[in-house]
Amino acid sequence: MNVPDIIIAVDGFSATGKSTFAKMVAKEFDFLYLDSGAMYRGVTLFAMENGLIAKDGTIDEAALKVVIDTLDLHFRNEEGKTLLYLGERCIETEIRTLAVSSYVSPVSAIAFVRAYVDAKLRAFSEGGRVIMDGRDIGTTVFPNAELKVFMVADEKVRAQRRYDEMVEKGDTPVFEDIVKNLAERDYIDSHRETSPLRQPEDAYVMDNTHMTLHEELVWCLGVIQGKFLLYEAPSLTW
Ligand code: CDP
């Protein structure tokens, strides 16, 4: 497989399928996959569990600031899956609840939280050959990423995908709650002061509303082939 050692930045709105796409590309082309949203979710879970977020959503920023640099959030690779750990505890399931989703955007709008996550992500990526998804990867974390993808999809389709994903995990979500949560997060993420969600100027835009996963992979391969002048397309395994 002759895809070069590059950094691929995948950004976009909530539930546009960034992580599914990034995991698939990572597997196919043997890249390290890093989920930046998981890190923000991890900080949020920590804050919730330690009484730093009040019922009305007020965040005790002063207290969070004191402890943030002591948080041992890191990824571990287990059976081909990249899982988030807080110290020795795997928190992959806990960070995906709607409760965490409802507080994560305000937490990730805090500048010192972003600085903490950015530093970790850059350290985890040393050596390159990384695909990372998030909101500001191509604009802030890796502005020099060799390939930037910006993903968009129809709102209803996004909500339905997230709904199906949660049902599959055994949750019983209310569809309207998901629609509301996605809209709220998109608004906060794109209007915050520090590193707001923006489409990088040099990004390739993928609207996957009507695309299958295989079509997404073929699309990615086409972009890589054209951009890096690979005369012979790397063959796909499926
Ligand atoms: O999977 P989904 O698109 O729902 O969200 P996520 O990638 O898990 O990210 C959760 C939240 O973290 C986002 O709504 C943002 O508020 C925040 N985030 C961010 O601010 N910057 C990033 N690079 C990644 C996530």
CSV table of C-alpha atoms and ligand atoms in Angstrom, one decimal:
chain,number,residue,atom,x,y,z
A,1,MET,CA,0.0,0.0,0.0
A,2,ASN,CA,1.6,3.2,-1.1
A,3,VAL,CA,-0.3,5.9,0.7
A,4,PRO,CA,2.4,8.2,2.0
A,5,ASP,CA,3.0,9.0,5.7
A,6,ILE,CA,0.7,12.0,6.0
A,7,ILE,CA,-1.6,13.5,8.6
A,8,ILE,CA,-5.3,13.4,7.6
A,9,ALA,CA,-7.5,16.0,9.3
A,10,VAL,CA,-11.3,15.2,9.3
A,11,ASP,CA,-13.6,18.0,10.5
A,12,GLY,CA,-17.3,18.6,10.4
A,13,PHE,CA,-20.6,19.1,12.2
A,14,SER,CA,-21.9,16.7,14.8
A,15,ALA,CA,-22.7,13.2,13.7
A,16,THR,CA,-21.7,13.6,10.1
A,17,GLY,CA,-19.9,10.2,10.3
A,18,LYS,CA,-16.4,11.6,10.8
A,19,SER,CA,-15.3,8.8,13.2
A,20,THR,CA,-16.8,6.0,11.1
A,21,PHE,CA,-15.0,7.4,8.0
A,22,ALA,CA,-11.8,8.0,9.9
A,23,LYS,CA,-11.7,4.5,11.5
A,24,MET,CA,-12.4,2.9,8.1
A,25,VAL,CA,-9.6,4.9,6.4
A,26,ALA,CA,-7.2,4.1,9.3
A,27,LYS,CA,-7.9,0.4,9.0
A,28,GLU,CA,-7.6,0.3,5.2
A,29,PHE,CA,-4.4,2.3,4.9
A,30,ASP,CA,-2.8,1.4,8.2
A,31,PHE,CA,-3.0,4.8,9.9
A,32,LEU,CA,-3.3,5.6,13.6
A,33,TYR,CA,-6.8,6.8,14.3
A,34,LEU,CA,-7.4,9.5,17.0
A,35,ASP,CA,-10.8,10.7,18.1
A,36,SER,CA,-10.4,14.3,19.4
A,37,GLY,CA,-14.0,14.5,20.4
A,38,ALA,CA,-13.5,11.6,22.8
A,39,MET,CA,-10.9,13.7,24.7
A,40,TYR,CA,-13.4,16.5,25.1
A,41,ARG,CA,-16.0,14.0,26.2
A,42,GLY,CA,-13.5,12.6,28.7
A,43,VAL,CA,-12.8,16.0,30.2
A,44,THR,CA,-16.6,16.5,30.4
A,45,LEU,CA,-17.2,13.1,32.1
A,46,PHE,CA,-14.5,13.9,34.6
A,47,ALA,CA,-16.1,17.3,35.4
A,48,MET,CA,-19.5,15.7,35.8
A,49,GLU,CA,-18.4,13.0,38.0
A,50,ASN,CA,-16.5,15.3,40.3
A,51,GLY,CA,-19.3,17.8,40.8
A,52,LEU,CA,-17.7,20.5,38.6
A,53,ILE,CA,-20.9,20.9,36.5
A,54,ALA,CA,-24.0,22.1,38.4
A,55,LYS,CA,-27.5,20.8,37.4
A,56,ASP,CA,-28.2,24.1,35.5
A,57,GLY,CA,-25.1,23.5,33.5
A,58,THR,CA,-22.8,26.0,35.2
A,59,ILE,CA,-19.2,24.8,35.0
A,60,ASP,CA,-16.8,25.4,37.9
A,61,GLU,CA,-14.0,26.6,35.6
A,62,ALA,CA,-11.7,27.7,38.4
A,63,ALA,CA,-11.7,24.2,40.0
A,64,LEU,CA,-11.4,22.5,36.6
A,65,LYS,CA,-8.4,24.7,35.7
A,66,VAL,CA,-6.6,23.6,38.9
A,67,VAL,CA,-6.8,19.9,38.0
A,68,ILE,CA,-6.9,19.8,34.2
A,69,ASP,CA,-3.2,19.1,33.7
A,70,THR,CA,-3.2,16.2,36.1
A,71,LEU,CA,-5.9,14.3,34.0
A,72,ASP,CA,-4.4,11.2,32.6
A,73,LEU,CA,-6.6,10.8,29.5
A,74,HIS,CA,-5.1,8.6,26.9
A,75,PHE,CA,-6.0,6.0,24.2
A,76,ARG,CA,-5.3,2.3,24.3
A,77,ASN,CA,-5.5,0.0,21.3
A,78,GLU,CA,-7.4,-3.1,22.2
A,79,GLU,CA,-8.3,-5.7,19.5
A,80,GLY,CA,-8.1,-3.2,16.8
A,81,LYS,CA,-10.3,-0.6,18.6
A,82,THR,CA,-9.0,2.7,20.0
A,83,LEU,CA,-10.5,3.2,23.5
A,84,LEU,CA,-10.3,6.2,25.8
A,85,TYR,CA,-8.9,5.7,29.3
A,86,LEU,CA,-8.8,7.9,32.3
A,87,GLY,CA,-5.9,6.5,34.3
A,88,GLU,CA,-6.6,2.8,34.4
A,89,ARG,CA,-10.3,3.1,33.8
A,90,CYS,CA,-11.8,2.6,30.3
A,91,ILE,CA,-14.4,5.3,29.9
A,92,GLU,CA,-15.4,4.6,26.2
A,93,THR,CA,-19.0,3.7,27.0
A,94,GLU,CA,-19.6,6.5,29.6
A,95,ILE,CA,-18.4,9.3,27.3
A,96,ARG,CA,-21.0,8.5,24.6
A,97,THR,CA,-24.2,9.1,26.6
A,98,LEU,CA,-26.6,11.9,25.8
A,99,ALA,CA,-25.8,13.4,29.3
A,100,VAL,CA,-22.2,13.9,28.3
A,101,SER,CA,-23.2,15.1,24.9
A,102,SER,CA,-25.4,17.8,26.5
A,103,TYR,CA,-22.4,19.3,28.4
A,104,VAL,CA,-19.5,18.7,26.1
A,105,SER,CA,-19.8,21.7,23.9
A,106,PRO,CA,-19.7,24.3,26.7
A,107,VAL,CA,-16.8,22.4,28.3
A,108,SER,CA,-14.9,22.3,25.0
A,109,ALA,CA,-15.4,26.0,24.5
A,110,ILE,CA,-13.1,26.7,27.5
A,111,ALA,CA,-9.7,27.9,26.2
A,112,PHE,CA,-7.6,26.0,28.8
A,113,VAL,CA,-9.5,22.8,28.1
A,114,ARG,CA,-8.7,23.2,24.4
A,115,ALA,CA,-5.0,23.9,25.2
A,116,TYR,CA,-4.9,20.7,27.3
A,117,VAL,CA,-6.5,18.5,24.6
A,118,ASP,CA,-4.4,20.1,21.7
A,119,ALA,CA,-1.2,19.3,23.5
A,120,LYS,CA,-2.2,15.7,24.2
A,121,LEU,CA,-3.3,15.2,20.6
A,122,ARG,CA,-0.1,16.5,19.2
A,123,ALA,CA,1.9,14.4,21.5
A,124,PHE,CA,-0.1,11.2,20.6
A,125,SER,CA,0.5,12.0,16.9
A,126,GLU,CA,4.3,12.2,16.9
A,127,GLY,CA,5.6,10.3,14.0
A,128,GLY,CA,2.7,11.1,11.7
A,129,ARG,CA,0.6,8.6,9.7
A,130,VAL,CA,-2.4,9.7,11.7
A,131,ILE,CA,-6.0,10.3,10.9
A,132,MET,CA,-7.8,12.5,13.4
A,133,ASP,CA,-11.4,13.7,13.5
A,134,GLY,CA,-12.9,16.7,15.2
A,135,ARG,CA,-13.9,20.3,14.8
A,136,ASP,CA,-10.7,22.2,14.5
A,137,ILE,CA,-8.1,19.6,13.4
A,138,GLY,CA,-7.4,21.2,10.0
A,139,THR,CA,-7.6,24.7,11.3
A,140,THR,CA,-5.8,24.6,14.7
A,141,VAL,CA,-4.4,21.2,15.8
A,142,PHE,CA,-2.7,20.4,12.5
A,143,PRO,CA,-3.1,23.5,10.2
A,144,ASN,CA,-0.3,21.9,8.0
A,145,ALA,CA,-2.1,18.5,7.6
A,146,GLU,CA,-1.3,17.2,4.2
A,147,LEU,CA,-4.9,16.2,3.6
A,148,LYS,CA,-8.0,17.9,5.0
A,149,VAL,CA,-11.5,16.5,4.7
A,150,PHE,CA,-14.6,18.5,5.8
A,151,MET,CA,-17.8,16.3,6.2
A,152,VAL,CA,-21.3,17.5,5.9
A,153,ALA,CA,-24.7,15.6,5.8
A,154,ASP,CA,-28.4,16.4,5.9
A,155,GLU,CA,-29.6,17.1,9.5
A,156,LYS,CA,-32.3,14.4,9.6
A,157,VAL,CA,-29.9,11.8,8.3
A,158,ARG,CA,-27.4,12.7,10.9
A,159,ALA,CA,-29.9,12.5,13.7
A,160,GLN,CA,-31.2,9.1,12.4
A,161,ARG,CA,-27.7,7.7,12.3
A,162,ARG,CA,-26.9,8.8,15.8
A,163,TYR,CA,-30.3,7.4,17.0
A,164,ASP,CA,-29.6,4.1,15.3
A,165,GLU,CA,-26.1,4.0,16.8
A,166,MET,CA,-27.5,4.5,20.4
A,167,VAL,CA,-30.3,2.0,19.9
A,168,GLU,CA,-27.7,-0.5,18.8
A,169,LYS,CA,-25.8,0.1,22.0
A,170,GLY,CA,-28.9,-0.7,24.0
A,171,ASP,CA,-30.0,2.9,24.8
A,172,THR,CA,-33.5,4.2,24.4
A,173,PRO,CA,-33.0,7.7,23.1
A,174,VAL,CA,-35.8,10.1,22.1
A,175,PHE,CA,-35.3,11.1,18.4
A,176,GLU,CA,-36.2,14.8,19.1
A,177,ASP,CA,-33.7,15.0,21.9
A,178,ILE,CA,-31.0,14.0,19.5
A,179,VAL,CA,-32.1,16.5,16.9
A,180,LYS,CA,-32.0,19.2,19.6
A,181,ASN,CA,-28.6,18.1,20.9
A,182,LEU,CA,-27.0,18.1,17.5
A,183,ALA,CA,-28.3,21.6,16.6
A,184,GLU,CA,-27.2,23.0,20.0
A,185,ARG,CA,-23.7,21.6,19.7
A,186,ASP,CA,-23.3,22.7,16.1
A,187,TYR,CA,-24.3,26.2,17.2
A,188,ILE,CA,-21.9,26.4,20.2
A,189,ASP,CA,-19.1,24.7,18.3
A,190,SER,CA,-19.2,27.1,15.4
A,191,HIS,CA,-19.8,30.3,17.5
A,192,ARG,CA,-17.2,29.9,20.3
A,193,GLU,CA,-14.3,32.2,20.5
A,194,THR,CA,-11.5,29.7,20.7
A,195,SER,CA,-11.0,27.5,17.6
A,196,PRO,CA,-14.6,27.6,16.3
A,197,LEU,CA,-15.7,24.9,13.9
A,198,ARG,CA,-14.8,26.2,10.4
A,199,GLN,CA,-14.3,24.6,7.0
A,200,PRO,CA,-10.6,24.8,6.3
A,201,GLU,CA,-10.0,26.7,3.1
A,202,ASP,CA,-7.9,23.9,1.6
A,203,ALA,CA,-10.3,21.1,2.7
A,204,TYR,CA,-12.0,18.6,0.4
A,205,VAL,CA,-15.7,18.6,1.2
A,206,MET,CA,-17.6,15.4,1.4
A,207,ASP,CA,-21.4,15.4,1.6
A,208,ASN,CA,-22.2,11.8,2.6
A,209,THR,CA,-25.9,12.1,2.9
A,210,HIS,CA,-26.4,9.6,0.1
A,211,MET,CA,-23.1,7.8,0.3
A,212,THR,CA,-22.4,4.2,1.4
A,213,LEU,CA,-19.2,3.5,3.4
A,214,HIS,CA,-17.7,1.9,0.4
A,215,GLU,CA,-18.3,5.0,-1.7
A,216,GLU,CA,-16.7,7.1,1.0
A,217,LEU,CA,-13.6,4.9,0.9
A,218,VAL,CA,-13.4,5.1,-2.9
A,219,TRP,CA,-13.9,8.9,-2.7
A,220,CYS,CA,-11.0,9.1,-0.2
A,221,LEU,CA,-8.8,6.9,-2.4
A,222,GLY,CA,-9.5,9.1,-5.4
A,223,VAL,CA,-8.6,12.3,-3.5
A,224,ILE,CA,-5.4,10.7,-2.2
A,225,GLN,CA,-4.5,9.4,-5.6
A,226,GLY,CA,-5.0,12.8,-7.3
A,227,LYS,CA,-3.5,14.9,-4.6
A,228,PHE,CA,-0.3,12.8,-4.2
A,229,LEU,CA,0.0,11.9,-7.9
A,230,LEU,CA,-0.1,8.2,-7.2
A,231,TYR,CA,-0.3,6.9,-10.8
A,232,GLU,CA,-1.2,3.5,-9.6
A,233,ALA,CA,-4.1,3.5,-7.2
A,234,PRO,CA,-3.5,1.6,-4.0
A,235,SER,CA,-5.8,-1.4,-4.2
A,236,LEU,CA,-8.7,-1.6,-1.7
A,237,THR,CA,-9.3,-4.7,0.4
A,238,TRP,CA,-13.1,-4.5,-0.1
B,1,CDP,O1,-19.4,12.2,17.3
B,1,CDP,P1,-19.9,13.6,17.4
B,1,CDP,O2,-19.8,14.3,16.1
B,1,CDP,O3,-21.3,13.7,17.9
B,1,CDP,O4,-19.1,14.5,18.4
B,1,CDP,P2,-17.6,14.3,18.9
B,1,CDP,O5,-16.7,14.2,17.8
B,1,CDP,O6,-17.6,13.1,19.9
B,1,CDP,O7,-17.3,15.6,19.7
B,1,CDP,C1,-18.1,16.0,20.9
B,1,CDP,C2,-17.9,17.5,21.1
B,1,CDP,O8,-16.6,17.8,21.4
B,1,CDP,C3,-18.3,18.4,19.9
B,1,CDP,O9,-19.7,18.7,19.8
B,1,CDP,C4,-17.5,19.6,20.3
B,1,CDP,O10,-18.1,20.4,21.2
B,1,CDP,C5,-16.2,19.1,20.9
B,1,CDP,N1,-15.1,19.0,20.0
B,1,CDP,C6,-14.3,20.1,19.8
B,1,CDP,O11,-14.7,21.2,20.3
B,1,CDP,N2,-13.2,20.0,19.0
B,1,CDP,C7,-12.8,18.9,18.5
B,1,CDP,N3,-11.7,18.9,17.8
B,1,CDP,C8,-13.6,17.7,18.7
B,1,CDP,C9,-14.7,17.8,19.4
